[in-house]
Backbone as CSV, one residue per row, in Angstrom:
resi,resn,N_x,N_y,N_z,CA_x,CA_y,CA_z,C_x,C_y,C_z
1,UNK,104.984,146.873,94.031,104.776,146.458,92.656,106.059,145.815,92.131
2,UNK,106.037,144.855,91.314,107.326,144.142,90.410,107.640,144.265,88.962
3,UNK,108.222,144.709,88.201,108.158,144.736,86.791,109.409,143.886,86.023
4,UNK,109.112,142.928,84.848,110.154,142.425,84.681,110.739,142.946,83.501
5,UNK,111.621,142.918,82.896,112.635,143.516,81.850,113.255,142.203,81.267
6,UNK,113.159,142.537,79.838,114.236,141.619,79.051,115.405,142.606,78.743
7,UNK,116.348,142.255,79.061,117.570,143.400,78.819,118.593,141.957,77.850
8,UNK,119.146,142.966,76.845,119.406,142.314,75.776,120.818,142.838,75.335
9,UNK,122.044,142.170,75.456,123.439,142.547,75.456,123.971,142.217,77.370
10,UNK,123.352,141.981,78.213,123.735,141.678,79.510,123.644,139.987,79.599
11,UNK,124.949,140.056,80.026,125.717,138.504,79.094,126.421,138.145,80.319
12,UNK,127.110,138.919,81.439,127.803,138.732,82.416,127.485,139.249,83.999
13,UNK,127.915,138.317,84.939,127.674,138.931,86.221,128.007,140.667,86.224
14,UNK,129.382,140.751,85.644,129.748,142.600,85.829,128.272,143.188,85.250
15,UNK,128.178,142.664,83.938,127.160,143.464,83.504,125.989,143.741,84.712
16,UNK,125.134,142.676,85.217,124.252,142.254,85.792,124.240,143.139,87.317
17,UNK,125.604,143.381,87.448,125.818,144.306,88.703,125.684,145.323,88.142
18,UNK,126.065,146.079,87.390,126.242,147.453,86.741,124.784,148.039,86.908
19,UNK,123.819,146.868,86.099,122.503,147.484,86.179,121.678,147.807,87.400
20,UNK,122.070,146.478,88.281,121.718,146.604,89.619,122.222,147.953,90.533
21,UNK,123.362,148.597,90.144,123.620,149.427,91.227,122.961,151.036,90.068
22,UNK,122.882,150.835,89.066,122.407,151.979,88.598,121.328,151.963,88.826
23,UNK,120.109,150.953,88.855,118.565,150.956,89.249,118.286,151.164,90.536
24,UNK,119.548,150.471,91.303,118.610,151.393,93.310,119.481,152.416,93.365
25,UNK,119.765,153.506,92.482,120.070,154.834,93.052,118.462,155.204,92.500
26,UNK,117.623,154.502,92.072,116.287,155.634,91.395,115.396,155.520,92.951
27,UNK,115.364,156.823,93.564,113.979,156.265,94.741,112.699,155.771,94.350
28,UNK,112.772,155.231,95.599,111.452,154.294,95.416,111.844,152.823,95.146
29,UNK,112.813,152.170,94.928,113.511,150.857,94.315,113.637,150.484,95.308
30,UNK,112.887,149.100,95.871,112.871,147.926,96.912,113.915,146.969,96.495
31,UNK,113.691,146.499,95.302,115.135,145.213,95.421,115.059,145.019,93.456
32,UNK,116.242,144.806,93.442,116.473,144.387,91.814,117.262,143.033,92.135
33,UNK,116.384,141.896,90.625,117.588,140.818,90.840,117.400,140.833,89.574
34,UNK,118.911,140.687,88.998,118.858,140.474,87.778,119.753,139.193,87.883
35,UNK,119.150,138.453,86.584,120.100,137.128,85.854,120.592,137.610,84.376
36,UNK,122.235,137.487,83.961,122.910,137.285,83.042,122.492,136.278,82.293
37,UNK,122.558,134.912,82.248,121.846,133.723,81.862,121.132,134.214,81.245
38,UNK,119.768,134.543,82.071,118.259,134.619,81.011,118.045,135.754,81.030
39,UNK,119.089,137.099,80.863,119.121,138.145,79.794,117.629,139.286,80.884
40,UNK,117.308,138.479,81.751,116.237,139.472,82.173,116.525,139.794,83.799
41,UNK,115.648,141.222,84.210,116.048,141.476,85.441,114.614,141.675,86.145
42,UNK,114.282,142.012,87.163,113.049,141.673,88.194,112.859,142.995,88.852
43,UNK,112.561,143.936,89.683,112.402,144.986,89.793,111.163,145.204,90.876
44,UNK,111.391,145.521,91.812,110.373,145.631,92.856,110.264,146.678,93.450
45,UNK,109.330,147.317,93.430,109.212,149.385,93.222,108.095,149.388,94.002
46,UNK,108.304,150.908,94.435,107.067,151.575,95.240,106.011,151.939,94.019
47,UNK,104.936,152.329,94.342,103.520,152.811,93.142,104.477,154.132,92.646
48,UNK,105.232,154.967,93.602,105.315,156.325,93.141,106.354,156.165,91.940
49,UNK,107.147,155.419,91.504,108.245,154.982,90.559,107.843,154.880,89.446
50,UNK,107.916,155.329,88.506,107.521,155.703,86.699,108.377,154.464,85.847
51,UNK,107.931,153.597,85.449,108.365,152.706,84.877,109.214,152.421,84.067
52,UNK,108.859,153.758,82.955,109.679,154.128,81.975,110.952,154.684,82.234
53,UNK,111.086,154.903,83.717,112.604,155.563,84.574,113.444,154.251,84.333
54,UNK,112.877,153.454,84.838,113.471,152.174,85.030,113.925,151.470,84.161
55,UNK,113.687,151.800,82.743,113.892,151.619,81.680,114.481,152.462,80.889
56,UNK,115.020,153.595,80.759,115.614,154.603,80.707,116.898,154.483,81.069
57,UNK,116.916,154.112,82.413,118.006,154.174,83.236,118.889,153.403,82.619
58,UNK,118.289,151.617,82.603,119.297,150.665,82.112,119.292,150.464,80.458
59,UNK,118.466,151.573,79.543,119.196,151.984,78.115,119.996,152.784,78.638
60,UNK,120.003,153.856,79.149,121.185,154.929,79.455,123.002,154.216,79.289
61,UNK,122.785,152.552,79.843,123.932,151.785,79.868,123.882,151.703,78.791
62,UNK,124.054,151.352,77.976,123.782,150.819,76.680,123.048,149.217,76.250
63,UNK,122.259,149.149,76.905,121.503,147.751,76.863,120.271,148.580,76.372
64,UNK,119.914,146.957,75.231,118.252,147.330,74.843,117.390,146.523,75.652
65,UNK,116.472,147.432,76.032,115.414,146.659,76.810,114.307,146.878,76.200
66,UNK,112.784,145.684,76.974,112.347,145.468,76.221,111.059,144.826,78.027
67,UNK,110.086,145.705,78.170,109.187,145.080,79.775,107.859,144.365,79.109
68,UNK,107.791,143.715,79.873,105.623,143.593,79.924,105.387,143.324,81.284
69,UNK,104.036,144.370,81.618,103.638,144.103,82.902,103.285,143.083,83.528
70,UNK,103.412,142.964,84.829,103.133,141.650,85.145,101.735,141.610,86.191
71,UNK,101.067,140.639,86.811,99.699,141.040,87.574,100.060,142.191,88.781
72,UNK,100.621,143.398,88.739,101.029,144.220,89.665,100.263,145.172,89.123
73,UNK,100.644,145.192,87.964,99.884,146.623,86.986,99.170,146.159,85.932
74,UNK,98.536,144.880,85.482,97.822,144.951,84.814,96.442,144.121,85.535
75,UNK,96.523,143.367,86.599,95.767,142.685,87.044,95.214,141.629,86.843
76,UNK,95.992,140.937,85.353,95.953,139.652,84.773,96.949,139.112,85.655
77,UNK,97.112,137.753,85.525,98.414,136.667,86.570,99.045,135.890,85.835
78,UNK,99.978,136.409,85.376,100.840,135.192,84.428,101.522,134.600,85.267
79,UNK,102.238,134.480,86.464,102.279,133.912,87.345,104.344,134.163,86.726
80,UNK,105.037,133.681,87.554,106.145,133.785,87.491,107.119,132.831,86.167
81,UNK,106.879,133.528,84.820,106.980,132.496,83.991,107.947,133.174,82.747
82,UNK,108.513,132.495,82.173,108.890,133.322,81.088,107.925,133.849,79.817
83,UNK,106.735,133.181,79.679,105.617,133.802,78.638,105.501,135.459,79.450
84,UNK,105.510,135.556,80.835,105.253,136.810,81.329,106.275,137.685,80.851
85,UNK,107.410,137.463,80.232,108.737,138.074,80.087,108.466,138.417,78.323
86,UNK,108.381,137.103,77.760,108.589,137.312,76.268,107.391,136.941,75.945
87,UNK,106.086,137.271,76.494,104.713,136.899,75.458,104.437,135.326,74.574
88,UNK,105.398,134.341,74.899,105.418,133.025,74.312,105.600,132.224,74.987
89,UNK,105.376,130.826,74.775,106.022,129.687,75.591,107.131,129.472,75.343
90,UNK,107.835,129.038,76.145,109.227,128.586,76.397,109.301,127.508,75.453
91,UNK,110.605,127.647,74.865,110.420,126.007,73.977,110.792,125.210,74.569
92,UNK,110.626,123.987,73.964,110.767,122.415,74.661,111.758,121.808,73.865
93,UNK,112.936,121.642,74.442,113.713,121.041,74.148,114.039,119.317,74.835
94,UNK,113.764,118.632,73.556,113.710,117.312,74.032,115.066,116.742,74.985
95,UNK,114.949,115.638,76.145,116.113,115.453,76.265,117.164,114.421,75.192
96,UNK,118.408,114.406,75.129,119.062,112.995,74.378,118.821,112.090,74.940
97,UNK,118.583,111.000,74.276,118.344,109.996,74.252,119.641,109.176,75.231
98,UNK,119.409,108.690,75.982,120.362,107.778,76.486,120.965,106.593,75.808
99,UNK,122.426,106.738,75.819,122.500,105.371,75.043,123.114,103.814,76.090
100,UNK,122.938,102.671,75.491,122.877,101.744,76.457,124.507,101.242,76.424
């Protein structure tokens, strides 16, 4: 199963490691990747792993987090997207205009 997390105050690689080595001491934890950048981390768990551990764990740091399931546990497919993360579309930021 995969669950994704918006973690909110994780701003830096240190940070981004910190969480990573505190989430695979929980058994049952296949692989964590987290990105600093886009504030969210990825999480790939056995069925027996309680979700709310996983979330626990990385408030325990002092980060607020913030999950929505993804087609692992709910059986809908948002497919690998950020609406799956934050419930919205991504905004569109136009490019500048080139000048001649």
């Amino acid at each position: 199963m995969q669950s994704r997390y918006r973690v909110e105050g994780m701003d830096c690689a240190s940070c981004a490691q910190k969480i990573d080595t505190a989430v695979r001491r929980i058994e049952g934890i296949e692989e964590i990747a987290g990105s600093a950048t886009a504030g969210t981390a990825t999480v790939s768990q056995g069925a027996e792993v309680d979700l709310s551990l996983i979330k626990t764990r990385i408030e325990s740091l002092g980060y607020k987090v913030s999950w929505k399931a993804n087609s692992n546990q709910t059986g809908k497919s948002y497919g690998n997207t950020q609406q799956s993360v934050f419930g919205r579309d991504p905004p569109i930021r136009p490019r500048p205009a080139k000048l001649p």
